[in-house]
Short mmCIF file of C-alpha atoms and ligand atoms in Angstrom, two decimals:
data_model
loop_
_atom_site.label_atom_id
_atom_site.label_comp_id
_atom_site.label_asym_id
_atom_site.label_seq_id
_atom_site.Cartn_x
_atom_site.Cartn_y
_atom_site.Cartn_z
CA MET A 1084 19.69 -93.22 -74.87
CA GLN A 1085 17.72 -92.82 -71.57
CA ALA A 1086 15.97 -89.73 -72.63
CA ALA A 1087 13.81 -90.93 -75.45
CA GLY A 1088 12.43 -93.86 -73.35
CA ASN A 1089 11.47 -91.60 -70.52
CA ILE A 1090 9.99 -89.07 -72.72
CA VAL A 1091 7.78 -91.57 -74.48
CA ALA A 1092 6.72 -92.82 -70.99
CA ILE A 1093 5.88 -89.31 -69.80
CA PHE A 1094 3.70 -88.47 -72.84
CA ALA A 1095 2.07 -91.90 -72.80
CA ALA A 1096 1.07 -91.30 -69.12
CA ARG A 1097 0.19 -87.72 -69.22
CA GLY A 1098 0.15 -86.43 -72.82
CA GLY A 1099 -3.46 -86.98 -73.29
CA THR A 1100 -4.34 -84.23 -70.78
CA ALA A 1101 -5.72 -80.97 -72.01
CA TYR A 1102 -3.35 -78.08 -72.90
CA PHE A 1103 -4.56 -75.37 -70.43
CA GLY A 1104 -7.62 -73.60 -71.99
CA GLU A 1105 -6.61 -74.66 -75.55
CA PRO A 1106 -8.45 -77.14 -77.92
CA VAL A 1107 -5.50 -79.63 -78.20
CA SER A 1108 -3.88 -82.21 -75.77
CA GLN A 1109 -0.41 -81.74 -74.43
CA LEU A 1110 0.85 -84.26 -76.89
CA GLU A 1111 -0.83 -82.61 -79.82
CA HIS A 1112 0.56 -79.31 -78.70
CA ALA A 1113 4.17 -80.68 -78.42
CA LEU A 1114 3.90 -82.44 -81.81
CA GLN A 1115 2.53 -79.38 -83.53
CA ALA A 1116 5.34 -77.04 -81.97
CA ALA A 1117 7.92 -79.63 -83.26
CA TYR A 1118 6.22 -79.74 -86.69
CA HIS A 1119 6.41 -76.01 -87.11
CA ALA A 1120 10.06 -76.02 -86.02
CA GLU A 1121 11.01 -78.68 -88.56
CA ARG A 1122 8.92 -76.93 -91.36
CA GLU A 1123 11.07 -73.75 -90.81
CA GLN A 1124 14.21 -75.99 -91.08
CA ALA A 1125 15.32 -75.37 -87.47
CA PRO A 1126 18.24 -77.51 -86.50
CA GLY A 1127 17.46 -80.87 -84.84
CA TRP A 1128 18.19 -79.60 -81.24
CA LEU A 1129 15.82 -76.85 -81.66
CA VAL A 1130 13.08 -79.11 -83.00
CA VAL A 1131 13.67 -81.23 -79.82
CA ALA A 1132 13.42 -78.14 -77.57
CA ALA A 1133 10.13 -77.15 -79.49
CA LEU A 1134 8.87 -80.74 -78.92
CA LEU A 1135 9.80 -80.66 -75.10
CA HIS A 1136 9.20 -77.02 -74.24
CA ASP A 1137 6.16 -77.76 -72.09
CA ILE A 1138 7.30 -80.90 -70.52
CA GLY A 1139 7.32 -79.26 -67.20
CA HIS A 1140 3.52 -79.19 -67.34
CA LEU A 1141 3.61 -83.09 -67.42
CA LEU A 1142 5.94 -83.34 -64.48
CA HIS A 1143 4.02 -81.80 -61.81
CA GLY A 1144 0.66 -82.78 -60.31
CA LEU A 1145 -1.25 -79.57 -60.38
CA PRO A 1146 -4.75 -79.73 -61.98
CA GLU A 1147 -5.52 -78.55 -65.54
CA HIS A 1148 -6.88 -75.22 -64.64
CA ILE A 1149 -3.87 -73.98 -62.77
CA ALA A 1150 -4.23 -70.40 -64.25
CA ASP A 1151 -7.72 -70.12 -62.84
CA LEU A 1152 -6.35 -70.88 -59.41
CA GLY A 1153 -3.93 -67.93 -59.65
CA VAL A 1154 -1.04 -70.26 -59.52
CA ASP A 1155 2.02 -69.73 -61.78
CA ALA A 1156 3.40 -73.24 -61.88
CA ARG A 1157 6.80 -72.04 -63.35
CA HIS A 1158 6.68 -75.03 -65.73
CA GLU A 1159 9.54 -73.62 -67.72
CA ASP A 1160 11.90 -73.97 -64.66
CA LEU A 1161 10.66 -77.47 -64.10
CA GLY A 1162 11.14 -78.50 -67.61
CA HIS A 1163 14.53 -76.89 -67.67
CA ALA A 1164 15.70 -78.84 -64.57
CA TRP A 1165 14.38 -82.14 -65.95
CA LEU A 1166 15.87 -81.77 -69.40
CA ALA A 1167 19.26 -80.76 -68.00
CA GLN A 1168 19.62 -84.44 -67.01
CA TYR A 1169 19.97 -85.23 -70.65
CA PHE A 1170 20.56 -82.30 -72.74
CA GLY A 1171 22.95 -79.28 -73.13
CA PRO A 1172 22.02 -75.52 -72.97
CA GLU A 1173 21.10 -75.41 -76.72
CA ILE A 1174 17.87 -77.32 -75.65
CA THR A 1175 17.47 -76.42 -72.01
CA ALA A 1176 17.89 -72.59 -72.33
CA PRO A 1177 15.22 -72.05 -75.07
CA VAL A 1178 12.83 -74.13 -72.86
CA ARG A 1179 13.65 -72.04 -69.88
CA LEU A 1180 13.25 -68.81 -71.65
CA HIS A 1181 10.06 -69.60 -73.60
CA VAL A 1182 7.90 -67.74 -71.06
CA ASP A 1183 10.19 -64.81 -70.82
CA ALA A 1184 10.12 -64.85 -74.75
CA LYS A 1185 6.38 -64.12 -74.63
CA ARG A 1186 6.90 -61.26 -72.27
CA TYR A 1187 9.57 -60.04 -74.56
CA LEU A 1188 7.54 -60.25 -77.70
CA CYS A 1189 4.52 -58.57 -76.09
CA ALA A 1190 6.90 -55.62 -75.39
CA THR A 1191 8.55 -55.55 -78.75
CA ASP A 1192 6.06 -56.60 -81.36
CA PRO A 1193 2.79 -54.66 -81.31
CA ARG A 1194 1.06 -57.30 -83.38
CA TYR A 1195 2.08 -60.09 -81.12
CA LEU A 1196 -0.50 -59.48 -78.38
CA GLU A 1197 -3.32 -59.82 -81.01
CA LEU A 1198 -1.98 -63.35 -81.81
CA LEU A 1199 -2.27 -64.63 -78.20
CA SER A 1200 -5.18 -66.99 -77.35
CA PRO A 1201 -7.38 -66.07 -74.30
CA ALA A 1202 -5.69 -68.56 -72.16
CA SER A 1203 -2.24 -67.23 -73.11
CA LEU A 1204 -3.34 -63.73 -72.36
CA GLN A 1205 -4.63 -64.79 -68.86
CA SER A 1206 -1.42 -66.67 -68.12
CA LEU A 1207 0.55 -63.56 -69.26
CA GLN A 1208 -0.70 -61.60 -66.25
CA LEU A 1209 0.45 -64.37 -63.89
CA GLN A 1210 3.81 -64.41 -65.71
CA GLY A 1211 4.25 -60.67 -64.87
CA GLY A 1212 2.99 -59.09 -68.03
CA PRO A 1213 5.02 -57.51 -70.88
CA PHE A 1214 8.68 -56.82 -70.17
CA HIS A 1215 9.78 -53.17 -69.35
CA ALA A 1216 12.68 -51.70 -71.40
CA ASP A 1217 15.47 -52.81 -69.13
CA ALA A 1218 14.01 -56.39 -68.99
CA VAL A 1219 13.89 -56.36 -72.79
CA ARG A 1220 17.70 -55.61 -72.97
CA ALA A 1221 18.58 -58.10 -70.35
CA PHE A 1222 16.50 -60.88 -72.26
CA GLU A 1223 18.37 -60.10 -75.46
CA GLN A 1224 21.79 -60.70 -73.67
CA GLN A 1225 20.88 -64.27 -72.62
CA PRO A 1226 22.35 -67.09 -74.59
CA PHE A 1227 19.82 -68.73 -76.87
CA ALA A 1228 17.31 -65.75 -76.47
CA ARG A 1229 16.87 -65.62 -80.25
CA GLU A 1230 16.10 -69.32 -80.35
CA ALA A 1231 13.62 -68.89 -77.45
CA VAL A 1232 11.78 -66.39 -79.47
CA ARG A 1233 11.59 -68.70 -82.39
CA LEU A 1234 10.32 -71.47 -80.25
CA ARG A 1235 7.69 -69.18 -78.69
CA ARG A 1236 6.25 -68.47 -82.05
CA TRP A 1237 5.86 -72.14 -82.85
CA ASP A 1238 4.43 -72.60 -79.42
CA ASP A 1239 1.64 -70.05 -80.28
CA LEU A 1240 0.91 -71.75 -83.60
CA ALA A 1241 0.67 -75.21 -82.06
CA LYS A 1242 -2.94 -74.94 -80.95
CA ALA A 1243 -4.89 -76.19 -84.07
CA PRO A 1244 -7.30 -79.03 -83.38
CA GLY A 1245 -6.83 -81.92 -85.76
CA LEU A 1246 -3.84 -80.78 -87.70
CA PRO A 1247 -2.17 -83.83 -89.11
CA VAL A 1248 1.40 -83.99 -87.97
CA PRO A 1249 4.15 -86.68 -87.52
CA GLY A 1250 3.92 -88.71 -84.25
CA LEU A 1251 6.34 -88.81 -81.40
CA GLU A 1252 8.31 -91.74 -82.98
CA HIS A 1253 9.39 -89.39 -85.75
CA TYR A 1254 11.49 -87.32 -83.23
CA LEU A 1255 13.15 -90.18 -81.33
CA PRO A 1256 16.29 -90.24 -83.54
CA MET A 1257 16.58 -86.45 -83.15
CA ILE A 1258 16.17 -86.84 -79.35
CA ALA A 1259 18.86 -89.68 -79.36
CA ALA A 1260 21.25 -87.49 -81.40
CA SER A 1261 20.87 -84.54 -79.08
CA GLU A 1262 21.35 -86.43 -75.87
CA LEU A 1263 24.68 -85.72 -73.97
CA ARG A 1264 26.93 -88.69 -73.88
CA ALA A 1265 27.56 -89.86 -70.29
FE1 FE B 1786 3.42 -74.37 -75.10
#
């Protein structure tokens, strides 16, 4: 039951900060990603992964414009490490892979690049650009790669200013149900 309290505290402290170069806050972005997951009837653990996919951004002290500084903060690895305290690989793996999923989709879906926001295109370069063919195959072999791709598409949709969506409290039972028992 520790995870939910800590997650609420982190979003309360840092969730109001801007989502890099996008017109929504970190909390709005998280809530919209979870909303799209739930709307597609994803299982509860994948809704939780969508909600928490960028928690790594809230855990480090870098300024908002990190992409402008030429720094790739590897927020997916930070998020994965933090979430692994509380959750299993069904949640931590899609979070860790959600940046690779973008590089995968850029390589495999010709329309995907057109969907990316300017900030997301900029960070793509720092993240290594679209995958080459061997990296595409390696990505597909990873557990939860398919879920990471689904999460990625919700992530890309979750940038709509003012979209009315449920609040964080709506997801607390799902978080509690997903938490590993000590
Ligand atoms: Fe995101």
